[in-house]
mmCIF file of C-alpha atoms and ligand atoms in Angstrom:
data_model
loop_
_atom_site.group_PDB
_atom_site.id
_atom_site.type_symbol
_atom_site.label_atom_id
_atom_site.label_comp_id
_atom_site.label_asym_id
_atom_site.label_seq_id
_atom_site.Cartn_x
_atom_site.Cartn_y
_atom_site.Cartn_z
ATOM 1 C CA MET A 1 73.725 118.626 102.037
ATOM 2 C CA GLY A 2 76.050 116.858 99.596
ATOM 3 C CA ILE A 3 79.292 114.901 99.633
ATOM 4 C CA GLY A 4 82.309 115.851 97.531
ATOM 5 C CA ILE A 5 84.980 113.506 96.237
ATOM 6 C CA LEU A 6 88.520 114.541 95.345
ATOM 7 C CA CYS A 7 91.842 112.933 94.483
ATOM 8 C CA SER A 8 95.015 114.297 96.025
ATOM 9 C CA GLY A 9 98.696 113.513 95.358
ATOM 10 C CA GLY A 10 99.868 110.904 92.853
ATOM 11 C CA ASP A 11 97.018 109.493 90.779
ATOM 12 C CA CYS A 12 96.619 105.733 90.457
ATOM 13 C CA ALA A 13 94.561 103.108 88.705
ATOM 14 C CA GLY A 14 91.453 102.238 90.713
ATOM 15 C CA MET A 15 90.490 105.861 91.302
ATOM 16 C CA ASN A 16 87.966 105.841 88.448
ATOM 17 C CA PRO A 17 86.159 102.688 89.610
ATOM 18 C CA ALA A 18 86.050 104.244 93.108
ATOM 19 C CA ILE A 19 84.607 107.483 91.686
ATOM 20 C CA ARG A 20 81.974 105.517 89.819
ATOM 21 C CA ARG A 21 80.920 103.636 92.934
ATOM 22 C CA PHE A 22 80.877 106.892 94.892
ATOM 23 C CA VAL A 23 78.377 108.491 92.509
ATOM 24 C CA ASP A 24 76.148 105.410 92.302
ATOM 25 C CA LYS A 25 76.062 104.892 96.042
ATOM 26 C CA CYS A 26 75.443 108.546 96.918
ATOM 27 C CA ILE A 27 72.491 108.618 94.531
ATOM 28 C CA ASN A 28 71.129 105.361 96.005
ATOM 29 C CA GLU A 29 71.387 106.921 99.460
ATOM 30 C CA ASN A 30 69.569 110.104 98.317
ATOM 31 C CA THR A 31 72.661 112.247 98.804
ATOM 32 C CA GLN A 32 73.943 114.629 96.135
ATOM 33 C CA PRO A 33 77.447 113.652 94.943
ATOM 34 C CA TYR A 34 79.875 116.384 93.858
ATOM 35 C CA PHE A 35 83.125 116.230 91.950
ATOM 36 C CA ILE A 36 85.949 118.411 93.195
ATOM 37 C CA TYR A 37 88.328 118.638 90.250
ATOM 38 C CA ASP A 38 92.112 119.079 90.557
ATOM 39 C CA GLY A 39 92.409 117.967 94.189
ATOM 40 C CA LEU A 40 92.957 120.423 97.026
ATOM 41 C CA SER A 41 93.988 123.051 94.539
ATOM 42 C CA GLY A 42 90.613 122.775 92.769
ATOM 43 C CA MET A 43 88.812 123.014 96.100
ATOM 44 C CA ILE A 44 90.564 126.355 96.687
ATOM 45 C CA ASP A 45 89.695 127.563 93.185
ATOM 46 C CA GLY A 46 86.111 126.311 93.252
ATOM 47 C CA HIS A 47 86.395 123.606 90.566
ATOM 48 C CA ILE A 48 83.285 121.869 91.838
ATOM 49 C CA LYS A 49 80.299 120.385 90.038
ATOM 50 C CA LYS A 50 77.303 118.175 90.771
ATOM 51 C CA ALA A 51 77.899 114.612 89.577
ATOM 52 C CA SER A 52 75.429 112.257 87.930
ATOM 53 C CA HIS A 53 75.341 108.704 86.599
ATOM 54 C CA THR A 54 76.182 110.014 83.129
ATOM 55 C CA ASP A 55 79.522 111.400 84.360
ATOM 56 C CA VAL A 56 80.695 107.974 85.448
ATOM 57 C CA SER A 57 79.516 105.769 82.623
ATOM 58 C CA GLY A 58 82.365 104.267 80.626
ATOM 59 C CA ILE A 59 85.125 105.112 83.118
ATOM 60 C CA ILE A 60 85.488 101.872 85.074
ATOM 61 C CA HIS A 61 88.287 100.538 82.854
ATOM 62 C CA LYS A 62 90.294 103.755 82.660
ATOM 63 C CA GLY A 63 93.526 104.454 84.541
ATOM 64 C CA GLY A 64 94.211 107.781 86.261
ATOM 65 C CA THR A 65 91.286 109.847 87.485
ATOM 66 C CA ILE A 66 88.626 111.697 85.499
ATOM 67 C CA ILE A 67 88.467 114.380 88.215
ATOM 68 C CA ARG A 68 92.246 114.889 88.083
ATOM 69 C CA SER A 69 94.592 115.336 91.050
ATOM 70 C CA SER A 70 97.192 117.815 92.297
ATOM 71 C CA ARG A 71 99.733 118.526 95.006
ATOM 72 C CA SER A 72 98.783 121.841 96.610
ATOM 73 C CA LYS A 73 101.220 123.959 98.591
ATOM 74 C CA ARG A 74 98.583 126.688 99.010
ATOM 75 C CA PHE A 75 96.449 124.389 101.180
ATOM 76 C CA PHE A 76 99.065 124.726 103.947
ATOM 77 C CA GLU A 77 97.978 128.366 104.327
ATOM 78 C CA LYS A 78 94.861 129.060 106.387
ATOM 79 C CA LYS A 79 93.587 131.793 104.042
ATOM 80 C CA PHE A 80 93.421 129.303 101.162
ATOM 81 C CA ARG A 81 91.793 126.653 103.347
ATOM 82 C CA GLU A 82 89.191 129.242 104.233
ATOM 83 C CA GLN A 83 88.635 129.943 100.550
ATOM 84 C CA ALA A 84 88.189 126.191 99.998
ATOM 85 C CA PHE A 85 85.707 125.995 102.873
ATOM 86 C CA ASN A 86 83.667 128.871 101.412
ATOM 87 C CA ASN A 87 83.513 127.051 98.082
ATOM 88 C CA LEU A 88 82.203 123.930 99.789
ATOM 89 C CA ALA A 89 79.625 125.949 101.716
ATOM 90 C CA LYS A 90 78.436 127.652 98.496
ATOM 91 C CA ASN A 91 77.759 124.197 97.050
ATOM 92 C CA ASN A 92 76.166 122.798 100.221
ATOM 93 C CA ILE A 93 78.930 120.236 100.671
ATOM 94 C CA ASP A 94 79.548 119.262 104.288
ATOM 95 C CA LYS A 95 81.447 115.993 103.863
ATOM 96 C CA LEU A 96 84.367 114.810 101.738
ATOM 97 C CA VAL A 97 85.772 111.558 100.415
ATOM 98 C CA VAL A 98 89.486 111.865 99.730
ATOM 99 C CA LEU A 99 91.464 109.427 97.598
ATOM 100 C CA GLY A 100 95.170 109.848 98.335
ATOM 101 C CA GLY A 101 98.056 109.114 100.677
ATOM 102 C CA ASP A 102 98.826 110.083 104.254
ATOM 103 C CA GLY A 103 100.076 113.578 103.320
ATOM 104 C CA SER A 104 96.653 114.352 101.892
ATOM 105 C CA PHE A 105 94.895 112.879 104.930
ATOM 106 C CA ARG A 106 96.979 115.102 107.212
ATOM 107 C CA ALA A 107 95.935 118.148 105.201
ATOM 108 C CA LEU A 108 92.282 117.152 105.495
ATOM 109 C CA LYS A 109 92.625 116.626 109.250
ATOM 110 C CA GLN A 110 93.839 120.228 109.496
ATOM 111 C CA PHE A 111 90.815 121.274 107.428
ATOM 112 C CA TYR A 112 88.516 119.377 109.808
ATOM 113 C CA ASP A 113 90.152 121.044 112.822
ATOM 114 C CA ASP A 114 89.688 124.458 111.174
ATOM 115 C CA PHE A 115 86.139 124.164 109.859
ATOM 116 C CA GLY A 116 84.631 120.850 111.011
ATOM 117 C CA VAL A 117 84.295 119.405 107.503
ATOM 118 C CA LYS A 118 83.971 115.651 107.989
ATOM 119 C CA PHE A 119 85.900 113.376 105.703
ATOM 120 C CA VAL A 120 86.868 109.816 105.053
ATOM 121 C CA GLY A 121 90.275 108.970 103.591
ATOM 122 C CA ILE A 122 90.671 106.126 101.103
ATOM 123 C CA PRO A 123 94.308 104.984 100.776
ATOM 124 C CA ALA A 124 95.106 105.363 97.085
ATOM 125 C CA THR A 125 98.781 105.421 96.111
ATOM 126 C CA ILE A 126 100.988 103.040 94.197
ATOM 127 C CA ASP A 127 103.593 103.429 96.979
ATOM 128 C CA ASN A 128 101.549 101.246 99.386
ATOM 129 C CA ASP A 129 103.017 103.261 102.232
ATOM 130 C CA VAL A 130 99.982 104.214 104.336
ATOM 131 C CA ASN A 131 100.306 103.090 107.940
ATOM 132 C CA LEU A 132 97.831 100.478 109.276
ATOM 133 C CA THR A 133 96.530 99.291 105.907
ATOM 134 C CA GLU A 134 97.908 96.324 104.019
ATOM 135 C CA TYR A 135 96.599 97.640 100.720
ATOM 136 C CA CYS A 136 96.326 100.973 98.945
ATOM 137 C CA LEU A 137 94.297 101.352 95.784
ATOM 138 C CA GLY A 138 96.405 101.206 92.610
ATOM 139 C CA VAL A 139 99.155 98.916 93.877
ATOM 140 C CA ASP A 140 98.049 95.784 92.038
ATOM 141 C CA THR A 141 97.851 97.610 88.701
ATOM 142 C CA ALA A 142 101.258 99.223 89.227
ATOM 143 C CA LEU A 143 102.782 95.844 90.112
ATOM 144 C CA ASN A 144 101.402 94.366 86.914
ATOM 145 C CA VAL A 145 102.780 97.246 84.840
ATOM 146 C CA ILE A 146 106.186 96.709 86.460
ATOM 147 C CA ARG A 147 105.971 92.951 85.924
ATOM 148 C CA SER A 148 105.320 93.445 82.249
ATOM 149 C CA ALA A 149 108.233 95.921 81.929
ATOM 150 C CA ILE A 150 110.628 93.544 83.704
ATOM 151 C CA ASP A 151 109.526 90.644 81.463
ATOM 152 C CA ASN A 152 110.415 92.760 78.420
ATOM 153 C CA ILE A 153 113.731 93.944 79.846
ATOM 154 C CA ARG A 154 114.678 90.356 80.657
ATOM 155 C CA ASP A 155 114.340 89.455 76.976
ATOM 156 C CA THR A 156 116.923 92.018 75.923
ATOM 157 C CA ALA A 157 119.143 91.493 78.996
ATOM 158 C CA SER A 158 119.463 87.778 78.264
ATOM 159 C CA SER A 159 120.131 88.426 74.568
ATOM 160 C CA PHE A 160 123.166 90.572 75.321
ATOM 161 C CA ARG A 161 124.896 89.245 78.461
ATOM 162 C CA ARG A 162 123.978 92.356 80.398
ATOM 163 C CA ALA A 163 122.729 93.516 83.756
ATOM 164 C CA PHE A 164 119.732 95.815 84.075
ATOM 165 C CA VAL A 165 119.195 97.995 87.101
ATOM 166 C CA ILE A 166 115.492 98.773 87.142
ATOM 167 C CA GLU A 167 114.388 101.661 89.329
ATOM 168 C CA VAL A 168 110.806 101.597 90.536
ATOM 169 C CA MET A 169 108.703 104.156 92.393
ATOM 170 C CA GLY A 170 107.627 103.997 96.019
ATOM 171 C CA ARG A 171 109.460 106.929 97.556
ATOM 172 C CA GLU A 172 110.874 105.639 100.881
ATOM 173 C CA CYS A 173 108.795 102.459 100.785
ATOM 174 C CA GLY A 174 110.244 99.335 99.200
ATOM 175 C CA TYR A 175 106.965 97.479 98.717
ATOM 176 C CA LEU A 176 106.713 97.848 94.915
ATOM 177 C CA ALA A 177 110.373 96.924 94.430
ATOM 178 C CA LEU A 178 110.226 94.028 96.872
ATOM 179 C CA VAL A 179 107.121 92.370 95.456
ATOM 180 C CA SER A 180 108.329 92.981 91.885
ATOM 181 C CA ALA A 181 111.735 91.477 92.635
ATOM 182 C CA ILE A 182 110.223 88.398 94.265
ATOM 183 C CA THR A 183 107.630 87.764 91.587
ATOM 184 C CA SER A 184 109.980 88.426 88.670
ATOM 185 C CA GLY A 185 112.786 86.263 90.024
ATOM 186 C CA ALA A 186 115.268 89.166 90.151
ATOM 187 C CA GLU A 187 118.846 88.590 91.291
ATOM 188 C CA LEU A 188 119.165 91.748 93.381
ATOM 189 C CA CYS A 189 116.671 93.727 95.426
ATOM 190 C CA ILE A 190 117.697 97.043 96.955
ATOM 191 C CA ILE A 191 115.086 98.639 99.225
ATOM 192 C CA PRO A 192 115.207 100.989 102.220
ATOM 193 C CA GLU A 193 113.888 98.303 104.591
ATOM 194 C CA ILE A 194 116.854 95.925 104.100
ATOM 195 C CA GLU A 195 120.530 96.861 104.380
ATOM 196 C CA PRO A 196 122.132 94.775 101.626
ATOM 197 C CA ASN A 197 125.296 92.773 102.205
ATOM 198 C CA MET A 198 127.303 93.603 99.077
ATOM 199 C CA ASN A 199 130.135 91.180 99.886
ATOM 200 C CA ASN A 200 127.762 88.251 100.017
ATOM 201 C CA LEU A 201 126.065 89.408 96.826
ATOM 202 C CA GLU A 202 129.423 89.704 95.069
ATOM 203 C CA LYS A 203 130.433 86.170 96.055
ATOM 204 C CA ARG A 204 127.136 84.582 95.055
ATOM 205 C CA LEU A 205 126.681 86.449 91.797
ATOM 206 C CA SER A 206 130.320 85.988 90.701
ATOM 207 C CA ASN A 207 129.946 82.253 91.240
ATOM 208 C CA GLU A 208 126.725 82.209 89.256
ATOM 209 C CA LEU A 209 128.264 84.216 86.400
ATOM 210 C CA ASN A 210 131.281 81.902 86.328
ATOM 211 C CA ALA A 211 128.937 78.945 86.230
ATOM 212 C CA GLY A 212 127.191 80.238 83.109
ATOM 213 C CA ARG A 213 124.610 82.834 84.137
ATOM 214 C CA ASN A 214 124.581 85.502 81.437
ATOM 215 C CA TYR A 215 122.383 88.322 82.704
ATOM 216 C CA LEU A 216 121.210 89.967 85.907
ATOM 217 C CA ILE A 217 118.123 91.880 86.927
ATOM 218 C CA ALA A 218 118.393 94.270 89.883
ATOM 219 C CA ILE A 219 115.312 96.064 91.241
ATOM 220 C CA VAL A 220 115.949 99.262 93.187
ATOM 221 C CA THR A 221 113.511 101.549 95.042
ATOM 222 C CA GLU A 222 113.828 105.175 93.924
ATOM 223 C CA GLY A 223 114.009 106.391 97.545
ATOM 224 C CA THR A 224 117.307 104.546 98.228
ATOM 225 C CA GLY A 225 119.099 106.800 95.719
ATOM 226 C CA LYS A 226 121.330 103.807 94.893
ATOM 227 C CA THR A 227 120.439 103.160 91.253
ATOM 228 C CA GLU A 228 123.656 104.582 89.794
ATOM 229 C CA THR A 229 125.801 103.062 92.578
ATOM 230 C CA ILE A 230 124.438 99.582 91.904
ATOM 231 C CA LYS A 231 125.069 99.935 88.164
ATOM 232 C CA GLU A 232 128.690 100.914 88.825
ATOM 233 C CA TRP A 233 129.081 98.150 91.392
ATOM 234 C CA ILE A 234 127.902 95.557 88.873
ATOM 235 C CA GLU A 235 130.324 96.850 86.233
ATOM 236 C CA ASN A 236 133.304 97.125 88.584
ATOM 237 C CA ARG A 237 132.816 94.109 90.854
ATOM 238 C CA LEU A 238 131.047 91.677 88.561
ATOM 239 C CA ASN A 239 132.543 92.851 85.303
ATOM 240 C CA LEU A 240 129.210 92.830 83.549
ATOM 241 C CA ASP A 241 127.981 95.427 81.064
ATOM 242 C CA SER A 242 125.119 97.222 82.748
ATOM 243 C CA ARG A 243 122.197 99.531 81.882
ATOM 244 C CA ILE A 244 119.752 101.532 83.967
ATOM 245 C CA SER A 245 116.042 101.557 83.272
ATOM 246 C CA ILE A 246 113.941 104.021 85.274
ATOM 247 C CA LEU A 247 110.314 102.995 84.899
ATOM 248 C CA SER A 248 109.066 106.333 86.224
ATOM 249 C CA HIS A 249 105.463 107.452 85.575
ATOM 250 C CA ILE A 250 104.662 104.502 83.309
ATOM 251 C CA GLN A 251 104.004 102.736 86.613
ATOM 252 C CA ARG A 252 101.168 105.092 87.471
ATOM 253 C CA GLY A 253 99.201 104.445 84.274
ATOM 254 C CA GLY A 254 97.331 101.522 82.798
ATOM 255 C CA ASN A 255 93.823 100.120 83.017
ATOM 256 C CA PRO A 256 92.935 99.111 86.567
ATOM 257 C CA THR A 257 93.183 95.386 87.208
ATOM 258 C CA VAL A 258 90.103 93.459 88.339
ATOM 259 C CA TYR A 259 91.452 93.591 91.887
ATOM 260 C CA ASP A 260 91.800 97.389 91.854
ATOM 261 C CA ARG A 261 88.304 97.803 90.424
ATOM 262 C CA LEU A 262 86.792 95.635 93.141
ATOM 263 C CA MET A 263 88.873 97.246 95.892
ATOM 264 C CA GLY A 264 87.803 100.668 94.610
ATOM 265 C CA PHE A 265 84.169 99.665 95.076
ATOM 266 C CA GLU A 266 84.755 98.107 98.486
ATOM 267 C CA PHE A 267 86.838 100.956 99.905
ATOM 268 C CA ILE A 268 84.165 103.448 98.841
ATOM 269 C CA ASP A 269 81.268 101.392 100.207
ATOM 270 C CA PHE A 270 82.904 101.046 103.584
ATOM 271 C CA GLY A 271 83.989 104.668 103.732
ATOM 272 C CA LEU A 272 80.677 106.130 102.619
ATOM 273 C CA ASN A 273 78.728 103.980 105.079
ATOM 274 C CA THR A 274 80.883 105.369 107.888
ATOM 275 C CA LEU A 275 80.529 108.942 106.668
ATOM 276 C CA LEU A 276 76.744 108.692 106.250
ATOM 277 C CA LYS A 277 76.323 107.166 109.718
ATOM 278 C CA ASN A 278 78.523 109.933 111.153
ATOM 279 C CA SER A 279 80.320 107.260 113.155
ATOM 280 C CA MET A 280 83.820 108.675 112.615
ATOM 281 C CA PRO A 281 84.197 112.269 111.419
ATOM 282 C CA ASN A 282 87.784 112.048 110.157
ATOM 283 C CA GLY A 283 88.946 108.490 109.698
ATOM 284 C CA VAL A 284 90.762 106.427 107.105
ATOM 285 C CA VAL A 285 89.477 103.143 105.673
ATOM 286 C CA THR A 286 92.051 100.421 106.193
ATOM 287 C CA TYR A 287 92.290 96.847 104.932
ATOM 288 C CA LYS A 288 93.792 94.139 107.120
ATOM 289 C CA ASN A 289 93.597 90.350 107.004
ATOM 290 C CA GLY A 290 90.830 90.488 104.420
ATOM 291 C CA TYR A 291 88.623 92.960 106.321
ATOM 292 C CA PHE A 292 87.928 96.670 106.072
ATOM 293 C CA SER A 293 87.830 98.858 109.137
ATOM 294 C CA MET A 294 88.234 102.497 110.151
ATOM 295 C CA GLU A 295 91.258 103.990 111.860
ATOM 296 C CA THR A 296 91.481 107.503 113.228
ATOM 297 C CA ILE A 297 93.594 109.836 111.184
ATOM 298 C CA ASP A 298 95.797 110.472 114.230
ATOM 299 C CA LYS A 299 96.660 106.786 114.491
ATOM 300 C CA VAL A 300 97.356 106.501 110.775
ATOM 301 C CA VAL A 301 99.732 109.442 110.614
ATOM 302 C CA SER A 302 101.465 108.738 113.919
ATOM 303 C CA GLY A 303 103.312 105.651 112.649
ATOM 304 C CA LYS A 304 105.177 104.389 109.620
ATOM 305 C CA TYR A 305 103.935 101.642 107.314
ATOM 306 C CA ARG A 306 105.884 98.411 107.807
ATOM 307 C CA ILE A 307 106.133 95.659 105.247
ATOM 308 C CA LYS A 308 105.257 92.263 106.727
ATOM 309 C CA GLU A 309 108.302 90.322 107.901
ATOM 310 C CA ASN A 310 107.368 87.148 105.991
ATOM 311 C CA ILE A 311 107.448 89.027 102.664
ATOM 312 C CA LEU A 312 110.678 90.831 103.555
ATOM 313 C CA LYS A 313 112.310 87.465 104.280
ATOM 314 C CA LEU A 314 111.551 86.295 100.742
ATOM 315 C CA ALA A 315 113.970 88.956 99.474
ATOM 316 C CA TYR A 316 116.857 88.258 101.855
ATOM 317 C CA LYS A 317 118.807 86.212 99.324
ATOM 318 C CA MET A 318 118.421 89.010 96.735
ATOM 319 C CA SER A 319 119.899 91.445 99.274
ATOM 320 C CA GLY A 320 122.797 89.196 100.240
ATOM 321 C CA ILE A 321 121.384 88.357 103.680
HETATM 322 O O1 LIG B 401 103.434 108.980 95.512
HETATM 323 C C1 LIG B 401 103.292 108.423 94.246
HETATM 324 C C2 LIG B 401 104.484 108.734 93.395
HETATM 325 O O2 LIG B 401 104.273 108.145 92.122
HETATM 326 C C3 LIG B 401 105.849 108.307 93.964
HETATM 327 O O3 LIG B 401 106.095 106.936 93.811
HETATM 328 C C4 LIG B 401 106.787 109.178 93.199
HETATM 329 O O4 LIG B 401 107.990 109.387 93.894
HETATM 330 C C5 LIG B 401 106.015 110.454 93.088
HETATM 331 O O5 LIG B 401 104.639 110.121 93.216
HETATM 332 C C6 LIG B 401 106.211 111.201 91.807
HETATM 333 O O6 LIG B 401 105.553 112.406 91.915
HETATM 334 P P1 LIG B 401 105.217 113.357 90.693
HETATM 335 O O7 LIG B 401 104.158 112.696 89.878
HETATM 336 O O8 LIG B 401 104.748 114.607 91.344
HETATM 337 O O9 LIG B 401 106.474 113.500 89.915
#
């Protein structure tokens, strides 16, 4: 029997290195690796092929995923899950490795409950919002893309006496915005995890502008929905010309950093070892305090990811706290 790999949900850098390690390790362990193209949707439509070393040569440095990804609504319906199961059976696949976020893991848990197909989930999303893991594949690359964009925006902001409100991805999780704000020395950080004190921000920033500061950088998480409000606030309360820059899908691209390449290898090694030993039929690989471990899917999806308090505290000043 063989093992299939698929990507589900938003793609991210690090998926290709993980796919490469998956193929190499399966072959070393005398197990046939399969590619399932186009995520859950491709599993329903039978986009499946045997993978070999040749398929993964020259991909380690590439962003995105060579097997593509998707968000599938059809997978919520049992008849399509059954179709997917039949496609796996036709190809002698009885186990899956899934690169994605918790929504994808939930879908796979349903698939396991329906048909007993074992799987291991590898957290792979730039949002870094999977419960019980400190790291999701792709985050380091996305942070570096954002860092580079902010560095460029700062050049023009400071040349014009302007504020820039930079919206970053992350859905309801402020991790990308928070770390970017801290490491870029932003003046404002607006994330769902911290309720900003706008009065304090107004006092501090007005004083700084009066004392000679000539530009501002504000980083806002998309999920707060406050990008436009912050722009208007800056113009009305601080009297500073202001522009919005939505970084959007640029953040999902780019060559994987060294860290994401290595983490791709390590996540896969740990996950495949578990799957091959049959020690946990439907778990998620997590990374905490420098170590990998397995968590049950139920535990992962039963809670919400929380950013560590010590990192949150570093942004208090930027939120007026
Ligand atoms: O989950 C990853 C992510 O990039 C989010 O940060 C973002 O909100 C969403 O996907 C965008 O989704 P899509 O690529 O479907 O527009």
